[in-house]
mmCIF file of C-alpha atoms in Angstrom:
data_model
loop_
_atom_site.group_PDB
_atom_site.id
_atom_site.type_symbol
_atom_site.label_atom_id
_atom_site.label_comp_id
_atom_site.label_asym_id
_atom_site.label_seq_id
_atom_site.Cartn_x
_atom_site.Cartn_y
_atom_site.Cartn_z
ATOM 1 C CA PRO A 1 244.009 -147.693 316.516
ATOM 2 C CA GLU A 2 244.599 -151.600 316.648
ATOM 3 C CA HIS A 3 242.716 -151.569 313.474
ATOM 4 C CA HIS A 4 245.146 -148.864 311.780
ATOM 5 C CA SER A 5 247.373 -151.562 310.284
ATOM 6 C CA ARG A 6 244.705 -152.876 308.333
ATOM 7 C CA LYS A 7 244.444 -150.013 306.119
ATOM 8 C CA ASP A 8 247.147 -151.289 304.127
ATOM 9 C CA GLN A 9 244.910 -154.133 302.875
ATOM 10 C CA PHE A 10 243.279 -151.325 300.865
ATOM 11 C CA PHE A 11 246.017 -150.331 298.917
ATOM 12 C CA ASP A 12 245.756 -154.035 297.154
ATOM 13 C CA ILE A 13 242.880 -153.378 296.132
ATOM 14 C CA GLY A 14 243.215 -149.419 294.392
ATOM 15 C CA PHE A 15 242.451 -147.488 297.165
ATOM 16 C CA GLU A 16 244.479 -144.668 296.908
ATOM 17 C CA ASN A 17 244.423 -142.936 300.323
ATOM 18 C CA PRO A 18 241.993 -144.729 302.688
ATOM 19 C CA ILE A 19 240.999 -143.075 305.847
ATOM 20 C CA PRO A 20 240.243 -144.942 309.079
ATOM 21 C CA ILE A 21 237.539 -143.406 310.776
ATOM 22 C CA SER A 22 235.195 -144.432 314.039
ATOM 23 C CA ALA A 23 230.923 -144.028 313.503
ATOM 24 C CA LEU A 24 231.118 -144.921 317.306
ATOM 25 C CA ASN A 25 233.588 -141.954 318.547
ATOM 26 C CA GLY A 26 233.984 -140.413 315.781
ATOM 27 C CA ALA A 27 237.843 -140.668 315.283
ATOM 28 C CA GLY A 28 239.410 -139.769 311.451
ATOM 29 C CA VAL A 29 236.182 -137.991 310.580
ATOM 30 C CA GLY A 30 237.501 -134.803 310.662
ATOM 31 C CA ASP A 31 240.324 -136.037 308.013
ATOM 32 C CA MET A 32 237.921 -137.333 306.334
ATOM 33 C CA LEU A 33 236.046 -133.923 305.622
ATOM 34 C CA ASP A 34 239.297 -132.335 305.119
ATOM 35 C CA ASN A 35 240.423 -134.865 302.308
ATOM 36 C CA LEU A 36 237.100 -134.438 301.321
ATOM 37 C CA PHE A 37 236.996 -130.415 301.169
ATOM 38 C CA GLU A 38 240.277 -130.817 299.295
ATOM 39 C CA SER A 39 239.039 -133.069 296.468
ATOM 40 C CA ILE A 40 236.317 -130.794 295.367
ATOM 41 C CA ASP A 41 236.861 -128.918 292.359
ATOM 42 C CA PHE A 42 234.232 -125.947 292.735
ATOM 43 C CA ASN A 43 235.335 -124.039 289.237
ATOM 44 C CA LYS A 44 233.760 -126.940 287.717
ATOM 45 C CA ILE A 45 230.176 -126.158 289.454
ATOM 46 C CA ALA A 46 228.152 -124.979 286.785
ATOM 47 C CA GLN A 47 226.294 -121.555 286.574
ATOM 48 C CA SER A 48 223.179 -121.339 287.377
ATOM 49 C CA SER A 49 220.702 -121.760 284.953
ATOM 50 C CA ASP A 50 217.896 -119.636 286.793
ATOM 51 C CA ASN A 51 215.986 -116.603 284.702
ATOM 52 C CA THR A 52 216.445 -113.834 287.155
ATOM 53 C CA ASP A 53 218.357 -110.827 286.132
ATOM 54 C CA CYS A 54 220.816 -110.750 288.859
ATOM 55 C CA SER A 55 222.112 -113.253 291.800
ATOM 56 C CA ILE A 56 223.667 -112.339 294.728
ATOM 57 C CA THR A 57 225.330 -114.377 297.191
ATOM 58 C CA ILE A 58 225.228 -112.768 300.819
ATOM 59 C CA VAL A 59 228.298 -113.994 302.674
ATOM 60 C CA GLY A 60 230.675 -113.208 306.131
ATOM 61 C CA MET A 61 231.493 -114.651 309.362
ATOM 62 C CA PRO A 62 228.637 -116.483 311.526
ATOM 63 C CA ASN A 63 226.710 -113.785 313.556
ATOM 64 C CA VAL A 64 227.778 -110.706 311.650
ATOM 65 C CA GLY A 65 223.643 -110.211 310.369
ATOM 66 C CA LYS A 66 223.337 -111.495 307.105
ATOM 67 C CA SER A 67 220.090 -112.682 307.646
ATOM 68 C CA SER A 68 219.420 -109.275 309.509
ATOM 69 C CA LEU A 69 220.151 -107.835 306.352
ATOM 70 C CA LEU A 70 218.357 -110.376 304.003
ATOM 71 C CA ASN A 71 215.174 -109.252 306.156
ATOM 72 C CA ALA A 72 215.365 -105.783 306.015
ATOM 73 C CA LEU A 73 216.160 -105.846 302.240
ATOM 74 C CA ILE A 74 213.083 -108.144 301.427
ATOM 75 C CA GLN A 75 210.852 -105.883 304.020
ATOM 76 C CA ARG A 76 210.122 -109.518 306.017
ATOM 77 C CA ASP A 77 210.938 -112.062 308.351
ATOM 78 C CA GLN A 78 211.952 -114.969 305.968
ATOM 79 C CA ALA A 79 215.891 -115.952 306.978
ATOM 80 C CA ILE A 80 215.954 -117.336 310.977
ATOM 81 C CA VAL A 81 217.550 -114.491 312.903
ATOM 82 C CA SER A 82 219.224 -115.105 316.578
ATOM 83 C CA ASP A 83 221.839 -114.011 318.474
ATOM 84 C CA ILE A 84 223.604 -117.435 318.600
ATOM 85 C CA ALA A 85 226.065 -117.620 315.854
ATOM 86 C CA GLY A 86 225.571 -120.471 312.907
ATOM 87 C CA THR A 87 221.803 -119.979 313.084
ATOM 88 C CA THR A 88 221.690 -120.684 309.504
ATOM 89 C CA ARG A 89 222.597 -123.837 308.468
ATOM 90 C CA ASP A 90 222.025 -124.030 304.553
ATOM 91 C CA SER A 91 221.672 -121.343 301.784
ATOM 92 C CA VAL A 92 218.488 -119.761 301.522
ATOM 93 C CA ASP A 93 217.269 -118.487 298.134
ATOM 94 C CA THR A 94 215.072 -115.286 297.758
ATOM 95 C CA ILE A 95 213.831 -113.743 294.690
ATOM 96 C CA ILE A 96 212.528 -109.922 294.917
ATOM 97 C CA LYS A 97 211.144 -107.512 292.612
ATOM 98 C CA TRP A 98 213.449 -104.420 292.137
ATOM 99 C CA HIS A 99 212.835 -101.635 289.924
ATOM 100 C CA GLY A 100 211.644 -104.015 287.603
ATOM 101 C CA LYS A 101 214.228 -106.570 287.811
ATOM 102 C CA ASP A 102 214.141 -109.621 289.308
ATOM 103 C CA ILE A 103 217.043 -109.957 291.867
ATOM 104 C CA LYS A 104 217.915 -113.412 293.641
ATOM 105 C CA ILE A 105 219.601 -112.977 297.017
ATOM 106 C CA VAL A 106 220.991 -115.750 298.595
ATOM 107 C CA ASP A 107 221.784 -116.173 302.193
ATOM 108 C CA THR A 108 224.587 -118.306 302.818
ATOM 109 C CA ALA A 109 225.845 -120.355 306.643
ATOM 110 C CA GLY A 110 228.836 -118.189 307.811
ATOM 111 C CA LEU A 111 232.014 -119.240 306.903
ATOM 112 C CA ARG A 112 234.818 -120.315 309.121
ATOM 113 C CA LYS A 113 238.533 -122.302 308.674
ATOM 114 C CA LYS A 114 237.706 -125.737 308.039
ATOM 115 C CA SER A 115 239.825 -126.050 311.491
ATOM 116 C CA LYS A 116 237.332 -124.040 313.198
ATOM 117 C CA VAL A 117 234.013 -126.150 311.912
ATOM 118 C CA ASP A 118 232.816 -128.205 314.708
ATOM 119 C CA SER A 119 230.166 -130.424 312.976
ATOM 120 C CA ASP A 120 229.130 -132.119 310.220
ATOM 121 C CA ILE A 121 226.204 -129.764 308.746
ATOM 122 C CA GLU A 122 228.364 -126.970 309.525
ATOM 123 C CA PHE A 123 231.064 -128.576 307.081
ATOM 124 C CA TYR A 124 228.358 -129.182 304.486
ATOM 125 C CA SER A 125 226.677 -125.935 305.176
ATOM 126 C CA SER A 126 229.829 -124.198 304.366
ATOM 127 C CA LEU A 127 230.089 -126.568 300.988
ATOM 128 C CA ARG A 128 226.743 -125.017 299.876
ATOM 129 C CA ALA A 129 228.199 -121.295 300.298
ATOM 130 C CA MET A 130 230.762 -121.954 298.212
ATOM 131 C CA ASP A 131 228.357 -123.046 296.042
ATOM 132 C CA SER A 132 226.456 -120.755 295.750
ATOM 133 C CA LEU A 133 228.970 -117.983 295.924
ATOM 134 C CA LEU A 134 230.623 -119.307 292.717
ATOM 135 C CA ARG A 135 226.241 -119.611 290.616
ATOM 136 C CA SER A 136 226.476 -115.718 291.541
ATOM 137 C CA ASP A 137 226.969 -112.591 289.918
ATOM 138 C CA LEU A 138 228.237 -110.847 292.876
ATOM 139 C CA VAL A 139 228.811 -110.865 296.672
ATOM 140 C CA LEU A 140 228.204 -108.880 299.397
ATOM 141 C CA LEU A 141 230.742 -109.562 301.990
ATOM 142 C CA VAL A 142 229.466 -108.297 305.425
ATOM 143 C CA VAL A 143 231.424 -107.472 308.471
ATOM 144 C CA ASP A 144 230.556 -106.904 311.572
ATOM 145 C CA ALA A 145 231.318 -103.031 312.295
ATOM 146 C CA GLU A 146 232.330 -103.792 316.302
ATOM 147 C CA LYS A 147 234.876 -106.619 315.735
ATOM 148 C CA GLY A 148 236.216 -104.940 312.713
ATOM 149 C CA PHE A 149 237.474 -106.301 309.368
ATOM 150 C CA THR A 150 239.770 -109.704 310.714
ATOM 151 C CA LYS A 151 241.894 -112.338 309.223
ATOM 152 C CA GLN A 152 238.504 -114.213 308.379
ATOM 153 C CA GLU A 153 237.061 -111.364 306.297
ATOM 154 C CA LYS A 154 240.356 -111.385 304.650
ATOM 155 C CA THR A 155 240.741 -115.054 303.894
ATOM 156 C CA ILE A 156 237.255 -114.815 302.429
ATOM 157 C CA ALA A 157 237.458 -111.747 300.588
ATOM 158 C CA LYS A 158 240.900 -113.308 299.171
ATOM 159 C CA GLU A 159 238.621 -116.505 297.842
ATOM 160 C CA VAL A 160 236.186 -114.161 296.470
ATOM 161 C CA ILE A 161 238.627 -112.236 294.625
ATOM 162 C CA LYS A 162 240.227 -115.761 293.580
ATOM 163 C CA LYS A 163 237.004 -116.385 291.833
ATOM 164 C CA GLY A 164 236.832 -113.628 290.019
ATOM 165 C CA LYS A 165 233.769 -112.406 291.667
ATOM 166 C CA ARG A 166 232.186 -108.576 291.893
ATOM 167 C CA MET A 167 232.371 -107.431 295.417
ATOM 168 C CA ALA A 168 230.639 -104.948 297.695
ATOM 169 C CA ILE A 169 231.704 -104.482 301.784
ATOM 170 C CA LEU A 170 228.341 -104.107 304.141
ATOM 171 C CA VAL A 171 229.625 -103.142 307.208
ATOM 172 C CA ASN A 172 226.986 -104.176 309.270
ATOM 173 C CA LYS A 173 225.493 -102.888 313.188
ATOM 174 C CA TRP A 174 227.230 -99.329 312.139
ATOM 175 C CA ASP A 175 224.405 -98.093 314.780
ATOM 176 C CA LEU A 176 226.885 -99.517 317.244
ATOM 177 C CA ALA A 177 230.276 -97.952 316.400
ATOM 178 C CA SER A 178 229.045 -95.283 315.468
ATOM 179 C CA GLY A 179 228.811 -93.704 318.662
ATOM 180 C CA LYS A 180 232.162 -94.408 319.730
ATOM 181 C CA ASP A 181 233.652 -91.606 317.551
ATOM 182 C CA VAL A 182 234.697 -93.671 314.621
ATOM 183 C CA SER A 183 234.252 -92.220 311.841
ATOM 184 C CA ALA A 184 233.260 -94.065 308.210
ATOM 185 C CA GLU A 185 236.429 -92.834 306.644
ATOM 186 C CA LEU A 186 239.098 -93.631 309.268
ATOM 187 C CA TYR A 187 236.905 -97.107 309.514
ATOM 188 C CA LYS A 188 238.001 -97.590 305.712
ATOM 189 C CA GLU A 189 241.535 -96.902 306.513
ATOM 190 C CA ASP A 190 241.835 -99.385 308.927
ATOM 191 C CA MET A 191 240.258 -102.177 306.599
ATOM 192 C CA TYR A 192 242.379 -100.904 303.613
ATOM 193 C CA MET A 193 245.567 -101.124 306.294
ATOM 194 C CA GLU A 194 244.111 -104.703 306.483
ATOM 195 C CA PHE A 195 243.552 -105.504 302.997
ATOM 196 C CA LYS A 196 244.932 -102.995 300.582
ATOM 197 C CA ASP A 197 242.662 -104.463 297.918
ATOM 198 C CA LEU A 198 239.693 -103.693 299.326
ATOM 199 C CA GLN A 199 240.165 -99.759 298.171
ATOM 200 C CA HIS A 200 239.008 -101.207 294.483
ATOM 201 C CA TYR A 201 235.567 -102.469 296.090
ATOM 202 C CA PRO A 202 232.317 -100.353 297.715
ATOM 203 C CA ILE A 203 232.093 -100.304 301.182
ATOM 204 C CA LEU A 204 228.871 -99.578 302.235
ATOM 205 C CA PHE A 205 228.109 -98.727 306.179
ATOM 206 C CA VAL A 206 224.454 -100.121 306.790
ATOM 207 C CA SER A 207 222.847 -101.255 310.039
ATOM 208 C CA ALA A 208 220.297 -104.512 309.272
ATOM 209 C CA LEU A 209 218.564 -103.025 312.750
ATOM 210 C CA THR A 210 217.680 -99.620 312.376
ATOM 211 C CA LYS A 211 217.448 -99.644 308.266
ATOM 212 C CA ARG A 212 220.357 -97.580 308.167
ATOM 213 C CA ARG A 213 221.076 -97.255 304.239
ATOM 214 C CA VAL A 214 219.770 -100.571 303.514
ATOM 215 C CA SER A 215 218.227 -99.014 300.912
ATOM 216 C CA ASN A 216 221.108 -98.152 299.028
ATOM 217 C CA ILE A 217 222.534 -101.313 299.405
ATOM 218 C CA LEU A 218 220.992 -102.953 296.170
ATOM 219 C CA GLU A 219 221.910 -99.663 294.210
ATOM 220 C CA VAL A 220 225.603 -99.830 294.514
ATOM 221 C CA ALA A 221 225.393 -103.694 293.887
ATOM 222 C CA TRP A 222 223.518 -103.264 290.860
ATOM 223 C CA GLU A 223 225.838 -100.092 289.670
ATOM 224 C CA VAL A 224 228.669 -103.133 290.368
ATOM 225 C CA PHE A 225 226.977 -105.761 288.771
ATOM 226 C CA THR A 226 226.033 -103.419 285.504
ATOM 227 C CA LYS A 227 229.834 -102.012 284.890
ATOM 228 C CA GLN A 228 231.927 -103.081 281.831
ATOM 229 C CA ARG A 229 229.253 -105.570 280.482
ATOM 230 C CA GLU A 230 231.047 -105.362 277.255
ATOM 231 C CA LYS A 231 234.457 -106.052 276.564
ATOM 232 C CA LEU A 232 237.076 -103.119 276.089
ATOM 233 C CA SER A 233 238.158 -102.739 272.375
ATOM 234 C CA THR A 234 242.055 -103.328 272.125
ATOM 235 C CA LYS A 235 242.245 -99.904 270.123
ATOM 236 C CA GLU A 236 241.240 -98.142 273.649
ATOM 237 C CA LEU A 237 243.206 -100.371 275.672
ATOM 238 C CA ASN A 238 246.447 -99.820 273.683
ATOM 239 C CA ILE A 239 245.571 -96.056 274.043
ATOM 240 C CA TRP A 240 245.301 -96.875 277.918
ATOM 241 C CA ILE A 241 248.660 -98.827 278.108
ATOM 242 C CA GLU A 242 250.485 -96.476 276.364
ATOM 243 C CA LYS A 243 249.639 -93.226 278.489
ATOM 244 C CA ALA A 244 250.397 -95.336 281.121
ATOM 245 C CA VAL A 245 254.139 -96.269 280.232
ATOM 246 C CA ARG A 246 254.850 -93.064 279.408
ATOM 247 C CA ASN A 247 254.421 -91.655 282.894
ATOM 248 C CA TYR A 248 255.760 -94.645 284.696
ATOM 249 C CA PRO A 249 258.085 -97.013 282.211
ATOM 250 C CA PRO A 250 258.334 -100.684 284.041
ATOM 251 C CA PRO A 251 261.616 -100.719 285.959
ATOM 252 C CA ALA A 252 264.719 -102.910 284.534
ATOM 253 C CA ALA A 253 265.131 -106.054 285.718
ATOM 254 C CA GLN A 254 268.452 -108.206 286.124
ATOM 255 C CA GLY A 255 270.451 -105.757 283.645
ATOM 256 C CA LYS A 256 267.193 -106.095 281.411
ATOM 257 C CA SER A 257 265.040 -103.348 279.801
ATOM 258 C CA ILE A 258 261.337 -104.829 279.880
ATOM 259 C CA LYS A 259 258.739 -103.173 276.599
ATOM 260 C CA ILE A 260 255.330 -103.196 277.416
ATOM 261 C CA LYS A 261 254.132 -104.111 273.675
ATOM 262 C CA PHE A 262 250.343 -103.890 273.773
ATOM 263 C CA VAL A 263 247.143 -105.608 275.814
ATOM 264 C CA GLU A 264 244.217 -106.965 274.992
ATOM 265 C CA GLN A 265 241.076 -108.220 276.859
ATOM 266 C CA VAL A 266 240.710 -112.045 276.638
ATOM 267 C CA GLN A 267 238.154 -112.838 278.962
ATOM 268 C CA GLN A 268 234.898 -111.141 279.515
ATOM 269 C CA SER A 269 233.837 -112.207 282.829
ATOM 270 C CA PRO A 270 235.720 -111.997 284.744
ATOM 271 C CA PRO A 271 237.748 -109.627 283.221
ATOM 272 C CA ILE A 272 241.253 -111.133 281.667
ATOM 273 C CA PHE A 273 243.675 -108.791 280.241
ATOM 274 C CA ALA A 274 246.561 -110.207 277.982
ATOM 275 C CA LEU A 275 249.458 -107.950 279.007
ATOM 276 C CA PHE A 276 252.667 -108.719 276.383
ATOM 277 C CA SER A 277 256.245 -107.894 276.597
ATOM 278 C CA ASN A 278 259.781 -108.789 275.643
ATOM 279 C CA TYR A 279 260.212 -110.347 278.782
ATOM 280 C CA PRO A 280 256.890 -110.530 281.198
ATOM 281 C CA LYS A 281 258.362 -112.825 283.489
ATOM 282 C CA LEU A 282 260.266 -109.665 284.945
ATOM 283 C CA ILE A 283 257.537 -107.721 285.398
ATOM 284 C CA SER A 284 257.602 -106.882 288.814
ATOM 285 C CA ILE A 285 254.407 -107.504 291.138
ATOM 286 C CA GLN A 286 254.572 -103.423 292.540
ATOM 287 C CA TYR A 287 254.503 -102.654 288.813
ATOM 288 C CA LEU A 288 251.283 -104.728 288.049
ATOM 289 C CA ARG A 289 249.607 -102.994 290.806
ATOM 290 C CA TYR A 290 250.092 -99.757 289.132
ATOM 291 C CA LEU A 291 248.760 -101.155 285.931
ATOM 292 C CA HIS A 292 245.724 -102.387 287.901
ATOM 293 C CA ASN A 293 245.083 -99.496 289.670
ATOM 294 C CA GLN A 294 245.192 -97.292 286.107
ATOM 295 C CA LEU A 295 242.997 -99.264 284.568
ATOM 296 C CA ARG A 296 240.673 -99.479 287.157
ATOM 297 C CA GLU A 297 240.663 -95.328 287.130
ATOM 298 C CA SER A 298 240.298 -95.186 283.764
ATOM 299 C CA PHE A 299 237.829 -97.620 282.955
ATOM 300 C CA ASP A 300 235.540 -97.193 286.452
ATOM 301 C CA LEU A 301 236.172 -100.925 287.208
ATOM 302 C CA ASN A 302 235.682 -100.470 291.029
ATOM 303 C CA GLY A 303 233.992 -103.250 292.410
ATOM 304 C CA ILE A 304 235.029 -105.903 289.813
ATOM 305 C CA THR A 305 237.900 -108.174 290.270
ATOM 306 C CA ILE A 306 240.234 -108.038 286.979
ATOM 307 C CA LYS A 307 243.177 -110.246 286.227
ATOM 308 C CA PHE A 308 246.322 -109.615 283.870
ATOM 309 C CA SER A 309 247.732 -112.572 281.614
ATOM 310 C CA LEU A 310 251.292 -112.418 281.304
ATOM 311 C CA ARG A 311 252.826 -113.195 277.896
ATOM 312 C CA LYS A 312 255.734 -113.074 275.580
ATOM 313 C CA GLY A 313 255.353 -110.704 272.346
#
């Protein structure tokens, strides 16, 4: 603390935000790591250049069974499995053959809120997990069946969707929860109550221990990965939007009648659709949710993150 006043000297030589730290007692290191994390632009990380057909990243909170699921998938004990949360400290890449396809599966360190990261090792492990997520074609979010879909899982799911990734949810340890008079459908409903957007992504109830439905994981992942790889034509999109608007016209706002003119796909991965309207800024979130749902149902986009870009036209 006696040296804190000296940090002002660094402003004079061009440093914008000097952070005083102590290697001896660790003071200020947490602030330094937070600043480092916030300064990284993950969107600029290059996509993986390997020659695999599909890259899948397994993410989730610590100790939900990510490594156990990986071992069950590859049918050998490669990842470290332990009851101690946070055993996996780095992203582990495994390439397997599946129906003639080379599939890379990346097991990541457990993701936690930055405020709960306890060490430098865990901090950098979470950075590598985020790097792996951005490089992947599809994300498998693992949830502990006994703990349920918590706020932390919701945060991870939101981040996956924000990054525009395809996603499927694996509820692991279902062998422990299914004996408590809990049906998969009721469990899903509870998850939807926590986060409505999960309705658009496949949910699979599995057990790494008993191998329950483990063989279905890659089938579901491949189905999501191969969906809608080509851009939708403007013609079929406008046939769709005409029907959607006819069934439920956009409600007026601020005394103005809103007209949807046309729609076109402007980006393939993740799919982004330009929606042209006379008053794009007045289209409500509720109406956009309706269009999202209609688009998914009409073109079978379950598991794919889609976005609308509202434009004047």
